[in-house]
Short mmCIF file of C-alpha atoms in Angstrom, two decimals:
data_model
loop_
_atom_site.label_atom_id
_atom_site.label_comp_id
_atom_site.label_asym_id
_atom_site.label_seq_id
_atom_site.Cartn_x
_atom_site.Cartn_y
_atom_site.Cartn_z
CA MET A 1 36.30 -19.43 -9.83
CA SER A 2 35.22 -16.25 -11.52
CA ILE A 3 31.87 -16.33 -9.71
CA ALA A 4 33.66 -16.59 -6.38
CA ARG A 5 35.89 -13.74 -7.46
CA ARG A 6 32.95 -11.59 -8.39
CA LEU A 7 31.17 -12.36 -5.10
CA LEU A 8 34.31 -11.44 -3.21
CA SER A 9 34.63 -8.19 -5.10
CA THR A 10 30.96 -7.30 -4.44
CA ALA A 11 31.38 -8.09 -0.75
CA LEU A 12 34.48 -5.92 -0.68
CA ALA A 13 32.59 -3.05 -2.31
CA LEU A 14 29.73 -3.42 0.18
CA PHE A 15 31.73 -3.76 3.38
CA ALA A 16 35.14 -2.15 2.85
CA LEU A 17 34.14 1.41 3.74
CA PRO A 18 31.83 0.51 6.67
CA VAL A 19 34.58 -1.66 8.17
CA LEU A 20 37.13 1.09 7.63
CA LEU A 21 34.85 3.63 9.32
CA LEU A 22 34.28 1.29 12.26
CA ALA A 23 38.04 0.80 12.58
CA VAL A 24 38.63 4.56 12.58
CA TRP A 25 35.93 5.01 15.21
CA TRP A 26 37.42 2.24 17.33
CA GLY A 27 40.92 3.63 16.99
CA TYR A 28 39.65 7.07 17.97
CA THR A 29 38.04 5.81 21.17
CA LEU A 30 41.06 3.66 22.05
CA GLY A 31 43.37 6.66 22.29
CA GLY A 32 41.58 8.17 25.25
CA SER A 33 38.02 7.69 26.39
CA SER A 34 35.97 10.54 24.95
CA PHE A 35 32.96 11.54 27.01
CA PHE A 36 30.67 11.97 24.03
CA VAL A 37 31.75 9.03 21.89
CA PRO A 38 31.43 5.49 23.27
CA GLU A 39 33.55 2.57 22.14
CA PRO A 40 32.01 0.37 19.43
CA VAL A 41 32.08 -2.76 21.61
CA GLN A 42 30.61 -0.93 24.56
CA LEU A 43 27.91 0.55 22.32
CA ALA A 44 27.01 -2.87 20.91
CA ASP A 45 26.80 -4.22 24.43
CA THR A 46 24.60 -1.34 25.59
CA PHE A 47 22.46 -1.72 22.50
CA VAL A 48 21.69 -5.35 23.25
CA ASN A 49 21.11 -4.73 26.95
CA THR A 50 18.93 -1.68 26.46
CA TRP A 51 16.83 -2.52 23.45
CA ILE A 52 16.81 -6.27 22.93
CA THR A 53 16.95 -8.00 26.29
CA GLY A 54 15.26 -5.19 28.22
CA GLU A 55 11.57 -4.29 28.22
CA ARG A 56 12.06 -1.27 25.99
CA LEU A 57 11.40 -3.23 22.84
CA THR A 58 7.81 -3.98 23.81
CA GLU A 59 7.20 -0.87 25.91
CA ASP A 60 8.72 1.87 23.79
CA VAL A 61 9.77 0.69 20.36
CA LEU A 62 6.72 -1.34 19.33
CA PRO A 63 4.12 1.26 20.43
CA SER A 64 6.08 3.94 18.58
CA LEU A 65 6.18 1.79 15.46
CA GLN A 66 2.47 1.04 15.75
CA ARG A 67 1.68 4.74 15.85
CA LEU A 68 3.97 5.37 12.91
CA VAL A 69 2.45 2.60 10.78
CA LEU A 70 -1.11 3.60 11.68
CA GLY A 71 -0.38 7.26 10.94
CA LEU A 72 1.31 6.50 7.63
CA PHE A 73 -1.48 4.14 6.59
CA LEU A 74 -4.20 6.69 7.37
CA ALA A 75 -2.28 9.49 5.67
CA ILE A 76 -1.69 7.48 2.49
CA VAL A 77 -5.28 6.20 2.25
CA LEU A 78 -6.77 9.62 3.00
CA GLY A 79 -4.31 11.34 0.68
CA VAL A 80 -5.04 9.05 -2.27
CA LEU A 81 -8.82 9.13 -1.78
CA LEU A 82 -8.98 12.90 -1.37
CA GLY A 83 -6.49 13.31 -4.19
CA LEU A 84 -8.64 11.27 -6.58
CA LEU A 85 -11.73 13.21 -5.55
CA VAL A 86 -10.09 16.60 -6.00
CA GLY A 87 -7.91 15.66 -8.95
CA LEU A 88 -10.83 14.54 -11.08
CA ASN A 89 -12.67 17.83 -10.73
CA LYS A 90 -11.11 20.91 -12.22
CA THR A 91 -13.12 23.36 -10.11
CA ALA A 92 -12.29 21.51 -6.90
CA ARG A 93 -8.64 21.51 -7.92
CA SER A 94 -8.46 25.27 -8.43
CA LEU A 95 -10.51 25.88 -5.29
CA THR A 96 -8.30 23.84 -2.97
CA GLU A 97 -4.84 24.23 -4.49
CA PRO A 98 -3.60 27.34 -2.60
CA VAL A 99 -4.95 26.05 0.71
CA PHE A 100 -3.29 22.65 0.22
CA GLU A 101 -0.05 24.33 -0.85
CA PHE A 102 -0.10 26.31 2.38
CA PHE A 103 -0.49 23.17 4.45
CA ARG A 104 2.27 21.45 2.54
CA ALA A 105 4.58 24.40 3.12
CA LEU A 106 3.71 24.57 6.82
CA PRO A 107 6.55 22.81 8.69
CA PRO A 108 4.65 19.82 10.17
CA PRO A 109 6.22 19.98 13.67
CA VAL A 110 4.37 23.25 14.41
CA LEU A 111 1.17 21.22 14.36
CA ILE A 112 2.26 19.43 17.51
CA PRO A 113 1.39 22.30 19.89
CA VAL A 114 -1.91 22.83 18.04
CA LEU A 115 -2.93 19.18 18.26
CA MET A 116 -1.79 19.02 21.87
CA LEU A 117 -4.31 21.76 22.60
CA THR A 118 -7.21 20.46 20.55
CA ILE A 119 -6.83 16.70 21.06
CA GLY A 120 -4.79 16.54 24.24
CA VAL A 121 -1.66 14.55 24.93
CA GLY A 122 -1.71 10.87 24.06
CA THR A 123 -1.64 8.28 21.35
CA GLU A 124 -4.44 9.94 19.36
CA MET A 125 -2.47 13.18 19.28
CA GLN A 126 0.69 11.44 18.11
CA VAL A 127 -1.13 9.59 15.34
CA ALA A 128 -2.92 12.80 14.38
CA VAL A 129 0.42 14.62 14.18
CA ILE A 130 1.79 11.97 11.84
CA VAL A 131 -1.35 12.00 9.68
CA SER A 132 -1.54 15.78 9.48
CA GLY A 133 2.10 16.04 8.45
CA CYS A 134 2.19 13.10 6.04
CA LEU A 135 -1.10 13.74 4.26
CA TRP A 136 0.03 16.65 2.07
CA PRO A 137 2.81 15.14 -0.07
CA VAL A 138 0.58 12.16 -0.92
CA LEU A 139 -2.49 14.31 -1.49
CA LEU A 140 -0.78 16.87 -3.72
CA ASN A 141 1.12 14.25 -5.69
CA THR A 142 -2.08 12.26 -6.23
CA ILE A 143 -3.85 15.37 -7.52
CA GLU A 144 -0.87 16.05 -9.78
CA GLY A 145 -0.79 12.42 -10.92
CA VAL A 146 -4.50 12.25 -11.71
CA ARG A 147 -4.25 15.51 -13.62
CA GLY A 148 -1.25 14.29 -15.58
CA VAL A 149 -2.88 11.02 -16.67
CA ASP A 150 -2.52 10.38 -20.39
CA PRO A 151 -5.56 11.95 -22.13
CA VAL A 152 -5.48 9.26 -24.85
CA GLN A 153 -5.87 6.66 -22.11
CA SER A 154 -8.77 8.59 -20.61
CA GLU A 155 -10.52 8.84 -23.96
CA THR A 156 -9.92 5.17 -24.64
CA SER A 157 -11.42 4.32 -21.26
CA ARG A 158 -14.45 6.41 -22.04
CA ALA A 159 -14.82 4.89 -25.51
CA TYR A 160 -14.73 1.40 -24.03
CA GLY A 161 -17.22 2.36 -21.34
CA ILE A 162 -14.72 1.96 -18.52
CA THR A 163 -16.06 4.39 -15.95
CA GLY A 164 -16.46 4.87 -12.24
CA PHE A 165 -14.65 2.52 -9.93
CA SER A 166 -13.12 0.30 -12.59
CA ARG A 167 -11.67 3.36 -14.32
CA ILE A 168 -10.07 4.44 -11.05
CA ARG A 169 -8.81 0.94 -10.39
CA HIS A 170 -7.45 0.17 -13.86
CA GLN A 171 -6.57 3.52 -15.38
CA LEU A 172 -6.20 6.39 -12.89
CA LEU A 173 -4.43 4.66 -10.01
CA PRO A 174 -1.80 2.90 -12.15
CA GLY A 175 -1.35 6.03 -14.26
CA ALA A 176 -0.88 8.22 -11.21
CA ALA A 177 1.23 5.67 -9.35
CA PRO A 178 4.70 7.14 -10.08
CA PRO A 179 3.97 10.57 -8.54
CA ILE A 180 1.97 8.94 -5.73
CA MET A 181 4.95 6.76 -4.87
CA ALA A 182 7.24 9.80 -4.94
CA GLY A 183 4.86 11.42 -2.44
CA VAL A 184 4.85 8.31 -0.26
CA ARG A 185 8.63 8.35 -0.16
CA GLN A 186 8.66 11.93 1.15
CA THR A 187 5.96 10.96 3.60
CA LEU A 188 7.99 8.13 5.14
CA SER A 189 10.79 10.39 6.32
CA ILE A 190 8.37 13.08 7.53
CA GLY A 191 6.42 10.40 9.42
CA LEU A 192 9.53 9.13 11.17
CA ILE A 193 10.55 12.68 12.14
CA LEU A 194 7.08 13.38 13.50
CA MET A 195 6.93 10.09 15.37
CA VAL A 196 10.14 10.98 17.22
CA ILE A 197 9.43 14.59 18.05
CA SER A 198 5.77 14.07 18.95
CA GLU A 199 7.15 11.79 21.67
CA MET A 200 9.52 14.46 22.88
CA PHE A 201 6.55 16.55 24.01
CA ALA A 202 4.85 15.80 27.30
CA THR A 203 4.77 12.01 27.06
CA SER A 204 6.31 9.32 29.18
CA SER A 205 6.89 6.54 26.67
CA GLY A 206 8.09 5.93 23.16
CA LEU A 207 11.42 6.07 21.40
CA GLY A 208 11.69 9.85 21.23
CA PHE A 209 10.93 10.21 24.92
CA THR A 210 13.41 7.50 25.92
CA ILE A 211 16.26 8.95 23.89
CA VAL A 212 15.76 12.44 25.32
CA GLN A 213 15.60 10.89 28.77
CA PHE A 214 18.97 9.21 28.21
CA GLN A 215 20.46 12.46 27.01
CA ARG A 216 19.16 14.41 30.03
CA SER A 217 20.60 11.86 32.43
CA PHE A 218 23.90 11.87 30.50
CA ALA A 219 23.61 8.15 29.74
CA ILE A 220 25.74 8.61 26.65
CA PRO A 221 26.12 5.01 25.38
CA GLU A 222 22.38 4.45 25.89
CA MET A 223 21.62 7.64 23.99
CA TRP A 224 23.83 6.54 21.10
CA SER A 225 22.17 3.13 21.09
CA GLY A 226 18.82 4.93 20.75
CA ILE A 227 20.16 6.88 17.78
CA VAL A 228 21.21 3.53 16.28
CA VAL A 229 17.67 2.19 16.77
CA LEU A 230 16.18 5.20 14.99
CA GLY A 231 18.70 4.80 12.21
CA MET A 232 17.80 1.15 11.82
CA ILE A 233 14.10 2.00 11.62
CA GLY A 234 14.88 4.58 8.95
CA VAL A 235 16.96 2.13 6.94
CA ALA A 236 14.33 -0.61 7.30
CA LEU A 237 11.57 1.75 6.16
CA SER A 238 13.59 2.78 3.14
CA PHE A 239 14.28 -0.84 2.15
CA ILE A 240 10.62 -1.81 2.54
CA PHE A 241 9.66 1.18 0.43
CA GLN A 242 12.16 0.33 -2.29
CA PHE A 243 10.84 -3.23 -2.41
CA VAL A 244 7.21 -2.12 -2.63
CA GLU A 245 8.01 0.59 -5.16
CA ARG A 246 9.82 -1.84 -7.42
CA ARG A 247 6.77 -4.11 -7.41
CA VAL A 248 4.17 -1.40 -7.84
CA LEU A 249 6.09 0.48 -10.50
CA ARG A 250 7.61 -2.48 -12.34
CA TRP A 251 5.85 -1.51 -15.57
CA TYR A 252 7.03 2.07 -15.17
CA HIS A 253 10.71 1.25 -14.67
CA GLY A 254 10.50 -1.15 -17.61
CA LEU A 255 8.97 1.56 -19.76
CA LYS A 256 11.71 4.02 -18.75
CA GLU A 257 14.39 1.52 -19.66
CA VAL A 258 12.91 1.02 -23.11
CA GLU A 259 12.62 4.79 -23.59
CA ASN A 260 16.17 5.39 -22.44
CA ALA A 261 17.52 2.64 -24.67
CA ALA A 262 15.80 4.10 -27.69
CA MET B 1 -7.76 38.43 -20.24
CA THR B 2 -11.38 37.41 -20.57
CA ARG B 3 -11.31 37.35 -24.34
CA GLY B 4 -10.61 33.63 -24.66
CA SER B 5 -13.67 32.69 -22.67
CA ARG B 6 -16.24 34.38 -24.84
CA GLY B 7 -15.15 33.15 -28.23
CA ARG B 8 -14.78 29.51 -27.30
CA PRO B 9 -17.12 28.65 -24.47
CA ARG B 10 -16.30 24.96 -24.47
CA SER B 11 -12.54 24.93 -24.76
CA GLY B 12 -10.93 25.47 -21.36
CA ASP B 13 -11.58 28.13 -18.77
CA PRO B 14 -10.61 31.78 -18.81
CA ALA B 15 -7.22 32.55 -17.36
CA TRP B 16 -8.61 34.34 -14.30
CA ARG B 17 -10.82 31.45 -13.24
CA ALA B 18 -8.19 29.34 -11.44
CA PRO B 19 -6.68 32.18 -9.35
CA LEU B 20 -10.15 33.44 -8.52
CA LEU B 21 -11.28 30.00 -7.41
CA GLY B 22 -8.06 29.72 -5.40
CA LEU B 23 -8.85 32.96 -3.62
CA ALA B 24 -12.38 31.73 -3.01
CA GLY B 25 -10.90 28.55 -1.53
CA ILE B 26 -8.70 30.55 0.84
CA ALA B 27 -11.63 32.80 1.80
CA GLY B 28 -13.85 29.75 2.39
CA SER B 29 -11.25 28.07 4.58
CA LEU B 30 -10.79 31.23 6.62
CA LEU B 31 -14.57 31.52 6.98
CA ILE B 32 -14.82 27.94 8.27
CA TRP B 33 -11.95 28.64 10.65
CA GLU B 34 -13.77 31.80 11.83
CA LEU B 35 -17.09 30.01 12.33
CA LEU B 36 -15.84 26.83 14.06
CA PRO B 37 -14.88 28.56 17.33
CA ARG B 38 -17.65 31.21 17.06
CA ALA B 39 -20.31 28.51 16.74
CA GLY B 40 -18.74 26.62 19.61
CA VAL B 41 -17.80 23.51 17.62
CA ILE B 42 -14.23 23.88 18.86
CA ASP B 43 -13.42 25.64 22.11
CA GLY B 44 -12.31 29.20 21.29
CA ARG B 45 -9.57 28.90 23.88
CA TYR B 46 -7.94 26.14 21.80
CA LEU B 47 -8.67 27.51 18.35
CA PRO B 48 -9.23 31.28 18.30
CA PRO B 49 -11.25 32.64 15.33
CA ALA B 50 -9.32 33.44 12.16
CA SER B 51 -9.90 37.18 12.47
CA GLU B 52 -8.19 37.35 15.88
CA VAL B 53 -5.22 35.28 14.71
CA ILE B 54 -4.77 37.33 11.55
CA ALA B 55 -4.98 40.55 13.59
CA ALA B 56 -2.28 39.18 15.90
CA ALA B 57 -0.17 38.13 12.92
CA ILE B 58 -0.42 41.62 11.43
CA GLY B 59 0.45 43.04 14.84
CA ASN B 60 3.57 40.88 14.81
CA LEU B 61 4.79 42.70 11.72
CA GLY B 62 5.46 45.76 13.87
CA SER B 63 7.25 43.81 16.58
CA SER B 64 11.03 43.72 16.66
CA ILE B 65 11.02 40.45 18.63
CA PHE B 66 9.09 38.78 15.82
CA TRP B 67 11.54 39.99 13.18
CA SER B 68 14.54 38.92 15.23
CA ASP B 69 12.96 35.45 15.53
CA VAL B 70 12.42 35.38 11.76
CA TYR B 71 16.01 36.48 11.30
CA ASP B 72 17.36 33.71 13.56
CA THR B 73 15.30 31.06 11.78
CA MET B 74 16.28 32.26 8.34
CA LEU B 75 19.94 32.60 9.35
CA ALA B 76 20.06 28.95 10.43
CA TRP B 77 18.15 28.03 7.26
CA ALA B 78 20.46 29.93 4.92
CA VAL B 79 23.76 28.96 6.54
CA GLY B 80 22.75 25.32 6.96
CA LEU B 81 21.42 25.02 3.42
CA SER B 82 24.48 26.66 1.84
CA LEU B 83 26.99 24.59 3.80
CA ALA B 84 25.08 21.40 3.00
CA ALA B 85 24.82 22.33 -0.69
CA LEU B 86 28.54 23.12 -0.96
CA THR B 87 29.79 19.99 0.79
CA ALA B 88 27.23 17.75 -0.92
CA THR B 89 28.04 19.08 -4.38
CA ALA B 90 31.77 18.69 -3.88
CA THR B 91 31.34 15.17 -2.49
CA GLY B 92 28.82 14.26 -5.16
CA LEU B 93 31.06 15.36 -8.04
CA LEU B 94 34.08 13.63 -6.54
CA VAL B 95 32.29 10.36 -5.81
CA GLY B 96 30.09 10.40 -8.88
CA MET B 97 32.93 10.84 -11.34
CA SER B 98 35.03 8.02 -9.97
CA PRO B 99 33.60 4.54 -10.65
CA PHE B 100 35.78 3.21 -7.84
CA LEU B 101 34.46 5.62 -5.23
CA ARG B 102 30.90 5.20 -6.46
CA ARG B 103 31.11 1.47 -6.06
CA TYR B 104 32.75 1.53 -2.66
CA THR B 105 30.65 4.27 -1.02
CA HIS B 106 27.26 3.07 -2.27
CA SER B 107 26.42 0.86 0.71
CA THR B 108 27.52 3.48 3.25
CA ILE B 109 25.53 6.24 1.57
CA GLU B 110 22.41 4.09 1.28
CA PHE B 111 22.75 3.24 4.94
CA LEU B 112 23.40 6.73 6.32
CA ARG B 113 20.85 8.51 4.14
CA PRO B 114 17.62 7.21 5.70
CA ILE B 115 18.76 7.92 9.27
CA PRO B 116 16.30 10.56 10.42
CA SER B 117 18.04 13.81 11.33
CA VAL B 118 15.91 14.17 14.45
CA ALA B 119 17.77 11.14 15.81
CA LEU B 120 20.68 13.55 16.19
CA ILE B 121 18.71 15.94 18.42
CA PRO B 122 20.06 14.54 21.71
CA LEU B 123 23.60 14.58 20.35
CA ALA B 124 23.18 18.16 19.13
CA VAL B 125 21.95 19.21 22.57
CA LEU B 126 24.92 17.57 24.26
CA LEU B 127 27.45 19.09 21.91
CA PHE B 128 26.05 22.56 21.32
CA GLY B 129 23.29 23.19 23.87
CA ILE B 130 20.56 25.52 22.70
CA GLY B 131 22.74 27.56 20.36
CA ILE B 132 22.23 28.00 16.64
CA GLU B 133 24.88 25.29 16.06
CA SER B 134 22.37 22.62 17.14
CA ALA B 135 19.94 23.76 14.48
CA LEU B 136 22.76 23.91 11.93
CA MET B 137 23.87 20.37 12.69
CA LEU B 138 20.35 18.99 12.06
CA ILE B 139 19.84 21.09 8.94
CA ILE B 140 23.21 20.24 7.40
CA TYR B 141 22.79 16.53 8.07
CA ALA B 142 19.31 16.38 6.52
CA CYS B 143 20.04 18.60 3.52
CA PHE B 144 23.42 17.04 2.72
CA TRP B 145 21.81 13.74 1.67
CA GLN B 146 19.03 15.40 -0.31
CA VAL B 147 21.56 17.30 -2.44
CA LEU B 148 24.19 14.54 -2.57
CA ILE B 149 21.77 11.96 -3.96
CA GLN B 150 20.56 14.33 -6.66
CA VAL B 151 24.12 15.28 -7.65
CA LEU B 152 25.04 11.59 -7.85
CA TYR B 153 22.01 10.94 -10.09
CA GLY B 154 23.06 13.90 -12.19
CA VAL B 155 26.66 12.75 -12.65
CA ALA B 156 25.41 9.27 -13.54
CA ASP B 157 23.24 10.87 -16.23
CA VAL B 158 26.18 12.52 -18.03
CA ASP B 159 26.21 11.52 -21.69
CA THR B 160 29.08 9.09 -22.30
CA VAL B 161 29.46 10.22 -25.90
CA ALA B 162 29.77 13.86 -24.85
CA MET B 163 32.28 12.90 -22.19
CA ASN B 164 34.38 10.83 -24.62
CA THR B 165 34.21 13.60 -27.21
CA ALA B 166 35.48 16.11 -24.67
CA ARG B 167 38.24 13.73 -23.70
CA SER B 168 39.39 13.14 -27.29
CA TYR B 169 39.33 16.89 -27.93
CA GLY B 170 41.84 17.21 -25.14
CA PHE B 171 39.64 18.88 -22.50
CA SER B 172 41.39 19.03 -19.16
CA PRO B 173 39.57 17.36 -16.24
CA LEU B 174 38.55 20.79 -14.95
CA GLN B 175 37.16 21.77 -18.35
CA ARG B 176 35.29 18.48 -18.54
CA VAL B 177 33.67 19.16 -15.17
CA ARG B 178 32.76 22.70 -16.14
CA ASP B 179 31.52 22.12 -19.69
CA VAL B 180 30.15 18.58 -19.65
CA VAL B 181 29.34 17.48 -16.12
CA LEU B 182 27.98 20.65 -14.53
CA PRO B 183 25.37 21.44 -17.21
CA THR B 184 24.00 17.90 -16.87
CA VAL B 185 24.08 17.98 -13.08
CA LEU B 186 22.46 21.41 -12.72
CA PRO B 187 18.80 20.35 -13.13
CA TYR B 188 19.31 17.52 -10.63
CA PHE B 189 21.13 19.87 -8.28
CA MET B 190 18.25 22.36 -8.44
CA THR B 191 15.75 19.61 -7.61
CA GLY B 192 17.90 18.70 -4.62
CA ILE B 193 18.10 22.33 -3.49
CA ARG B 194 14.35 22.78 -3.82
CA LEU B 195 13.69 19.73 -1.64
CA ALA B 196 16.46 20.67 0.79
CA ALA B 197 15.12 24.22 1.16
CA ALA B 198 11.82 22.86 2.51
CA VAL B 199 13.56 20.31 4.72
CA ALA B 200 15.89 22.98 6.12
CA LEU B 201 12.93 25.11 7.20
CA ILE B 202 11.25 22.11 8.87
CA LEU B 203 14.42 21.42 10.84
CA ALA B 204 15.09 25.07 11.68
CA ILE B 205 11.60 25.22 13.21
CA THR B 206 11.92 21.79 14.84
CA ALA B 207 15.22 22.74 16.47
CA GLY B 208 13.47 25.76 17.98
CA LEU B 209 10.47 23.77 19.16
CA VAL B 210 12.33 20.81 20.62
CA ILE B 211 15.76 22.10 21.57
CA GLY B 212 14.96 25.77 22.06
CA SER B 213 17.52 27.19 19.66
CA PRO B 214 16.59 30.78 18.80
CA GLY B 215 13.95 31.43 16.14
CA LEU B 216 10.27 31.04 15.35
CA GLY B 217 10.16 27.48 16.71
CA SER B 218 11.16 28.51 20.20
CA ALA B 219 8.83 31.50 19.98
CA ILE B 220 5.94 29.12 19.25
CA SER B 221 6.84 26.92 22.16
CA ARG B 222 7.19 29.99 24.47
CA ALA B 223 3.77 31.24 23.37
CA GLN B 224 2.25 27.84 23.98
CA GLN B 225 3.75 27.47 27.43
CA GLY B 226 2.75 31.01 28.33
CA GLY B 227 -0.85 30.33 27.29
CA ALA B 228 -0.71 32.98 24.56
CA ILE B 229 -2.74 30.80 22.22
CA THR B 230 -3.68 33.49 19.72
CA GLY B 231 -0.03 34.52 19.55
CA MET B 232 0.96 30.91 18.98
CA TYR B 233 -1.44 30.59 16.04
CA ALA B 234 -0.18 33.88 14.62
CA LEU B 235 3.39 32.54 14.69
CA ILE B 236 2.31 29.24 13.11
CA LEU B 237 0.60 31.21 10.36
CA ALA B 238 3.86 33.11 9.86
CA THR B 239 5.89 29.88 9.54
CA GLY B 240 3.41 28.61 6.96
CA ILE B 241 3.75 31.80 4.94
CA LEU B 242 7.52 31.57 5.25
CA GLY B 243 7.29 28.00 3.91
CA VAL B 244 5.17 29.12 0.95
CA LEU B 245 7.62 31.95 0.18
CA ILE B 246 10.59 29.56 0.31
CA ASN B 247 8.82 27.13 -2.03
CA LEU B 248 7.95 29.90 -4.47
CA ALA B 249 11.48 31.30 -4.36
CA ALA B 250 13.02 27.87 -4.88
CA ARG B 251 10.79 27.21 -7.89
CA TRP B 252 11.58 30.63 -9.31
CA VAL B 253 15.34 30.13 -8.94
CA GLU B 254 15.00 26.67 -10.49
CA ARG B 255 13.14 28.05 -13.49
CA ARG B 256 15.65 30.88 -13.91
CA ALA B 257 18.67 28.61 -13.61
CA LEU B 258 17.23 26.11 -16.08
CA SER B 259 15.69 28.48 -18.59
CA TRP B 260 18.31 27.32 -21.10
CA HIS B 261 17.49 23.68 -20.49
CA THR B 262 15.47 22.36 -23.40
CA SER B 263 14.18 19.13 -22.01
CA VAL B 264 11.34 19.41 -19.53
CA ARG B 265 12.41 17.06 -16.85
CA ALA B 266 9.87 14.82 -15.10
CA GLU B 267 9.60 15.75 -11.43
CA LEU B 268 9.72 12.09 -10.43
CA ALA B 269 13.36 12.17 -9.43
CA ALA B 270 12.14 13.95 -6.33
#
């Protein structure tokens, strides 16, 4: 009985506010049809028709997601590799730091016109935009993480003859994982932003393009349904990240708990 | 400054070494940038040499159009960031201090937070056109969550013993907020502001590039469409410098505001 009660209370906590908000939205649109705000039922209908039963899922959404995943993957791999390389060498670190800081501070969308010129419009450009915007948080956090690795651990590794690749694999990467993951989290949202706006420039497919197209033709429910799709991608990315982070950093969260309890 | 290096050759580097190497790194990058188009590796029409871009960027400093673009961008940045910070702090304190609200808003916050602000671009265009309000809408939406989450973390971190002590000493709710909650929240709040300051600039520029709201973003897109490639690179350089300045300022403010704070917080909350 008490388990059922607790489940009910959790469900209430999870869904009460969303349901309330939906009800308010619905009530608002019932009063008089607003041009900018579609009814919830109508929006759900449009959503299914536009994105699930139509061809947009395979023609716009999946290619966009492929570019995003490819871009994020390349940015993370490049960022970690370069970060290890630079982070391990003090001279390299001092040499590159101001330049890297500049690129991190550069708002990534301004790279779109540059890459349009140098690479041309197309999938390569869009992936390059994502990589060039997402690289910096991972790279700088990896450098920071490698630098901040526990010196006692490093000396122990050296004393036990753990060097080269196995040192990177077993000491540096796990040690630097918390800041690297913090960088990856920043990168995810930047990647999604860049995926959308790189498609708003001079392309004829993709999620960003489609949503702008809807807006220009005043297809308001369709436009809202596109916003919902982007929101769902954002939420899905964040859940996947949280899952991966919890696995990768299990030891770290455990350690924090012990430290906090003490 | 160089004294430390002579006495102890093995322990660490002299203090001037890192900044000097940093300058060398900047000079080297500029040299590569200069040589790539000059040697014909990249077409000079697409990537003009560094010297030409820097000359154009310096030329911009005397142009009133450039400064009015900077002003528009920074206005959207400042107004958006302040409004987001105010609303997020108020919401965060209210929600964070009430276990009921915290429990019942958690799912909604976790769901709304990851929605990318650029998803709102079409809506902003419909509602506000190319005015500054479009940029503000994107900036406020994106920054609100950055600050709110940090404030919520901060309120959750308030020491229960300190809170109970304040309560048994008869502190009024307002006093408890001012003397117990705010000092704990402040470091978290500053982290949120630092992150939000960078995000706000990204969105101020994006709104210009994509929507055409006034500022450096729309200037870049005008330069690109007009084929003024060197001018475009000069403006991009300016946005990068603006970004660096904002980062430095945010870190400085954070250090100043937290100079009293004894514990050195890990940056991982970011």
